[in-house]
Coordinates of C-alpha atoms in Angstrom, one line a residue:
X1 CA 90.8 64.4 107.3
X2 CA 87.5 63.1 108.8
X3 CA 86.8 63.3 112.6
X4 CA 87.2 59.5 112.8
X5 CA 90.6 59.7 111.1
X6 CA 91.7 62.4 113.5
X7 CA 90.5 60.4 116.5
X8 CA 92.3 57.3 115.3
X9 CA 95.5 59.3 114.8
X10 CA 95.1 60.8 118.3
X11 CA 95.2 57.4 119.9
X12 CA 98.0 55.9 117.7
X13 CA 101.2 55.5 119.6
X14 CA 103.5 53.9 117.1
X15 CA 105.2 51.3 119.3
X16 CA 102.6 50.7 122.0
X17 CA 103.0 46.9 122.4
X18 CA 106.7 47.2 122.8
X19 CA 106.3 50.0 125.4
X20 CA 103.8 48.0 127.4
X21 CA 105.8 44.8 127.4
X22 CA 108.9 46.7 128.5
X23 CA 107.0 48.3 131.4
X24 CA 105.6 44.9 132.4
X25 CA 109.1 43.4 132.4
X26 CA 110.4 46.3 134.5
X27 CA 107.6 45.7 136.9
X28 CA 108.6 42.0 137.3
X29 CA 105.7 40.5 135.4
X30 CA 106.0 37.3 133.3
X31 CA 104.9 38.5 129.9
X32 CA 104.2 35.0 128.7
X33 CA 101.6 34.2 131.4
X34 CA 99.8 37.5 132.1
X35 CA 96.4 38.0 133.8
X36 CA 93.9 40.8 133.4
X37 CA 94.9 42.1 136.9
X38 CA 98.6 42.3 135.7
X39 CA 97.5 44.7 133.0
X40 CA 94.9 46.7 134.8
X41 CA 97.1 49.6 135.8
X42 CA 97.8 50.2 132.1
X43 CA 94.7 49.2 130.2
X44 CA 91.9 50.3 132.6
X45 CA 92.2 53.6 130.7
X46 CA 89.3 55.6 132.2
X47 CA 88.4 57.6 135.3
X48 CA 87.5 55.1 138.0
X49 CA 89.9 52.6 136.6
X50 CA 89.4 48.9 137.5
X51 CA 86.9 49.7 140.4
X52 CA 84.6 51.4 137.8
X53 CA 84.8 48.4 135.5
X54 CA 83.9 46.1 138.4
X55 CA 80.8 48.3 139.0
X56 CA 80.0 48.3 135.2
X57 CA 80.1 44.5 135.2
X58 CA 77.6 44.3 138.0
X59 CA 75.3 46.7 136.2
X60 CA 75.4 44.5 133.1
X61 CA 74.2 41.5 135.1
X62 CA 76.5 39.2 133.1
X63 CA 75.9 35.4 133.0
X64 CA 78.4 32.8 131.8
X65 CA 78.3 32.3 128.0
X66 CA 76.6 35.6 127.3
X67 CA 78.0 37.4 124.2
X68 CA 78.8 41.1 124.9
X69 CA 79.8 44.0 122.6
X70 CA 82.5 46.4 123.7
X71 CA 82.1 49.6 121.8
X72 CA 85.5 51.4 121.6
X73 CA 87.4 48.7 123.2
X74 CA 90.8 50.4 123.3
X75 CA 93.5 47.8 124.1
X76 CA 91.0 45.5 125.7
X77 CA 91.4 45.9 129.4
X78 CA 87.7 45.9 130.5
X79 CA 87.0 43.1 128.0
X80 CA 89.7 40.9 129.5
X81 CA 88.5 41.6 133.1
X82 CA 84.9 40.8 132.2
X83 CA 85.7 37.7 130.2
X84 CA 88.0 36.4 132.9
X85 CA 85.6 37.2 135.8
X86 CA 82.2 36.1 134.2
X87 CA 83.3 33.5 131.7
X88 CA 81.5 35.3 129.0
X89 CA 82.3 36.0 125.3
X90 CA 83.2 39.5 124.2
X91 CA 83.6 41.1 120.8
X92 CA 85.4 44.5 120.8
X93 CA 85.5 47.2 118.1
X94 CA 87.8 50.2 117.9
X95 CA 88.7 52.8 115.3
X96 CA 92.4 52.7 116.0
X97 CA 94.3 49.9 114.2
X98 CA 97.1 49.8 116.7
X99 CA 94.7 49.5 119.7
X100 CA 93.1 46.5 118.0
X101 CA 96.5 44.8 117.3
X102 CA 97.7 45.4 120.8
X103 CA 94.4 44.2 122.3
X104 CA 94.7 40.9 120.4
X105 CA 98.4 40.4 121.4
X106 CA 97.8 41.1 125.1
X107 CA 94.6 38.9 125.2
X108 CA 96.6 36.1 123.7
X109 CA 99.2 36.5 126.4
X110 CA 96.4 36.2 129.0
X111 CA 95.1 33.0 127.4
X112 CA 91.7 34.6 126.7
X113 CA 91.8 34.7 122.9
X114 CA 89.2 31.9 122.8
X115 CA 86.6 34.2 124.6
X116 CA 87.4 37.6 123.1
X117 CA 87.9 38.9 119.5
X118 CA 88.6 42.4 118.3
X119 CA 87.8 44.2 115.1
X120 CA 88.8 47.6 113.6
X121 CA 85.5 49.3 112.9
X122 CA 83.4 52.4 113.4
X123 CA 80.8 52.5 116.1
X124 CA 78.6 54.4 113.6
X125 CA 78.6 51.4 111.2
X126 CA 78.9 48.2 113.3
X127 CA 79.8 45.2 111.1
X128 CA 77.3 42.8 112.8
X129 CA 73.8 41.5 112.1
X130 CA 70.7 42.6 114.0
X131 CA 70.3 40.9 117.4
X132 CA 73.9 39.6 117.6
X133 CA 74.6 40.4 121.2
X134 CA 73.1 39.8 124.6
X135 CA 74.5 43.0 126.1
X136 CA 76.8 45.9 125.2
X137 CA 78.9 48.6 126.9
X138 CA 81.1 51.5 126.1
X139 CA 83.7 53.1 128.4
X140 CA 84.8 56.7 127.8
X141 CA 84.0 56.6 124.1
X142 CA 81.2 59.1 123.5
X143 CA 83.5 62.1 124.1
X144 CA 85.0 61.4 120.6
X145 CA 81.7 60.8 118.8
X146 CA 79.5 63.8 117.7
X147 CA 76.7 61.7 116.2
X148 CA 75.5 59.9 119.3
X149 CA 72.1 59.4 117.7
X150 CA 73.6 57.0 115.1
X151 CA 75.9 55.5 117.7
X152 CA 73.0 54.5 120.0
X153 CA 70.8 53.4 117.1
X154 CA 73.6 51.1 115.9
X155 CA 74.0 49.5 119.3
X156 CA 70.2 49.1 119.6
X157 CA 70.2 47.3 116.2
X158 CA 72.8 44.7 117.1
X159 CA 71.4 44.0 120.6
X160 CA 68.8 41.3 121.3
X161 CA 65.5 42.6 122.6
X162 CA 65.8 43.4 126.3
X163 CA 69.6 43.5 126.1
X164 CA 71.4 45.8 128.5
X165 CA 73.5 48.6 127.4
X166 CA 75.8 50.3 129.9
X167 CA 77.4 53.7 128.9
X168 CA 80.2 54.9 131.1
X169 CA 81.4 58.3 129.7
X170 CA 82.8 61.6 130.9
X171 CA 79.8 64.0 130.8
X172 CA 79.5 67.7 131.2
X173 CA 77.9 68.8 134.5
X174 CA 79.2 72.4 134.6
X175 CA 79.3 75.4 132.2
X176 CA 82.9 76.4 132.4
X177 CA 85.1 75.7 129.3
X178 CA 87.3 72.7 129.2
X179 CA 91.1 73.2 129.1
X180 CA 92.8 71.2 126.4
X181 CA 94.6 68.9 125.9
X182 CA 92.5 66.2 127.5
X183 CA 93.1 62.5 127.5
X184 CA 90.6 62.0 124.8
X185 CA 91.4 65.0 122.6
X186 CA 94.1 67.6 122.0
X187 CA 91.6 70.3 121.2
X188 CA 87.8 70.8 120.9
X189 CA 87.6 69.8 117.3
X190 CA 87.4 66.1 118.2
X191 CA 85.8 66.5 121.7
X192 CA 82.0 66.1 122.0
X193 CA 81.3 66.0 125.7
X194 CA 77.6 66.1 126.4
X195 CA 75.3 66.3 129.5
X196 CA 73.6 63.3 131.2
X197 CA 70.3 64.8 130.0
X198 CA 71.4 64.7 126.4
X199 CA 72.5 61.1 126.8
X200 CA 69.2 60.2 128.2
X201 CA 67.2 61.8 125.5
X202 CA 69.4 60.3 122.7
X203 CA 69.2 56.8 124.2
X204 CA 65.4 57.1 124.4
X205 CA 65.2 58.2 120.8
X206 CA 67.2 55.1 119.8
X207 CA 64.7 52.9 121.6
X208 CA 66.4 52.4 124.9
X209 CA 64.8 52.7 128.3
X210 CA 67.1 54.2 130.9
X211 CA 67.0 52.2 134.2
X212 CA 69.8 53.8 136.3
X213 CA 72.3 56.6 136.3
X214 CA 75.3 56.4 138.6
X215 CA 78.0 59.1 139.1
X216 CA 81.5 57.8 139.7
X217 CA 82.9 61.2 140.6
X218 CA 83.6 60.4 144.2
X219 CA 85.2 57.1 143.3
X220 CA 87.4 58.8 140.7
X221 CA 88.5 61.6 142.9
X222 CA 89.3 59.1 145.7
X223 CA 91.5 57.1 143.4
X224 CA 93.2 60.1 141.9
X225 CA 94.2 61.4 145.3
X226 CA 95.5 58.0 146.3
X227 CA 97.5 57.7 143.1
X228 CA 98.9 61.2 143.6
X229 CA 99.9 60.5 147.2
X230 CA 101.6 57.2 146.3
X231 CA 103.5 58.8 143.4
X232 CA 104.7 61.6 145.8
X233 CA 106.0 59.0 148.2
X234 CA 107.3 56.4 145.9
X235 CA 107.8 58.1 142.5
X236 CA 105.9 57.6 139.3
X237 CA 104.5 54.1 138.8
X238 CA 106.1 51.8 136.3
X239 CA 102.7 50.6 135.0
X240 CA 100.1 53.3 134.2
X241 CA 97.8 54.6 131.4
X242 CA 100.4 57.3 130.8
X243 CA 102.2 54.7 128.6
X244 CA 99.3 54.9 126.2
X245 CA 99.2 58.7 126.1
X246 CA 102.9 59.2 125.7
X247 CA 104.8 62.4 126.5
X248 CA 101.8 64.7 126.8
X249 CA 100.1 62.5 129.4
X250 CA 101.0 64.6 132.4
X251 CA 99.3 67.8 131.1
X252 CA 96.3 65.9 129.7
X253 CA 95.6 64.1 133.0
X254 CA 96.1 67.3 135.0
X255 CA 93.5 69.1 132.9
X256 CA 91.0 66.2 133.3
X257 CA 91.5 66.0 137.1
X258 CA 91.1 69.8 137.4
X259 CA 87.9 69.7 135.5
X260 CA 86.7 66.8 137.6
X261 CA 87.5 68.5 140.9
X262 CA 86.0 71.8 139.7
X263 CA 82.6 70.2 138.9
X264 CA 82.8 70.7 135.1
X265 CA 82.8 67.0 134.2
X266 CA 81.9 63.7 135.9
X267 CA 82.3 60.1 134.9
X268 CA 78.7 58.8 134.8
X269 CA 77.4 55.4 134.2
X270 CA 74.0 55.1 132.5
X271 CA 72.3 51.7 132.5
X272 CA 69.8 51.2 129.7
X273 CA 67.7 48.4 128.2
X274 CA 66.8 47.8 124.6

């Protein structure tokens, strides 16, 4: 089984749409008239959650009608927020068939299917022509991709000259080993966490100019502690990304939070330009 097949299997839930809709109903949401904010507790599936996506949108400098590429779109949370907020068009790609199917279904329920479309595809072989997009972004994707040289070269190929590319990944900033399972991998065989320096050099080799680097460590730790305090006082939330991860979510999140607080990893945003 290839690395990509293992990654897709890792993220496959089996009945994800059903689980999400049941949680939304339990939370009192009208599943026929959803908004991006209704879904945010579930589908902003990354350290920093919605506040980090808001910052990423600012870094992209999006204007209405721009066409963006979402590399590794998951179930489409950031795409829905950006399309709803900036009135732009977004095309998302993801390895996992179920993620793409759920992304389409939830986007339709939000009434955003005229602005967003999703495709099952590899980020290492994007099914688009050169210069197809005004800007691109990826959120917590590179940890599952070993060949970041090809990844960034493919994004550069499909961007228009001067287009912005914002990478928001978990990156290694300490030497201690990671404890698995993690949210993105059950073991090190499908985990490829690299340093910010490696990202910078690889982006440059692909033709990008790095313009900014922003750590979201403090933001992520603040939100984690707020979530933990709320859960201790009120019980586990009905809506959360744990729905996507299933029964192993608690251990995987605990390992990630421990590595974050111990200075082994950080969620870092890199802003680059083609």
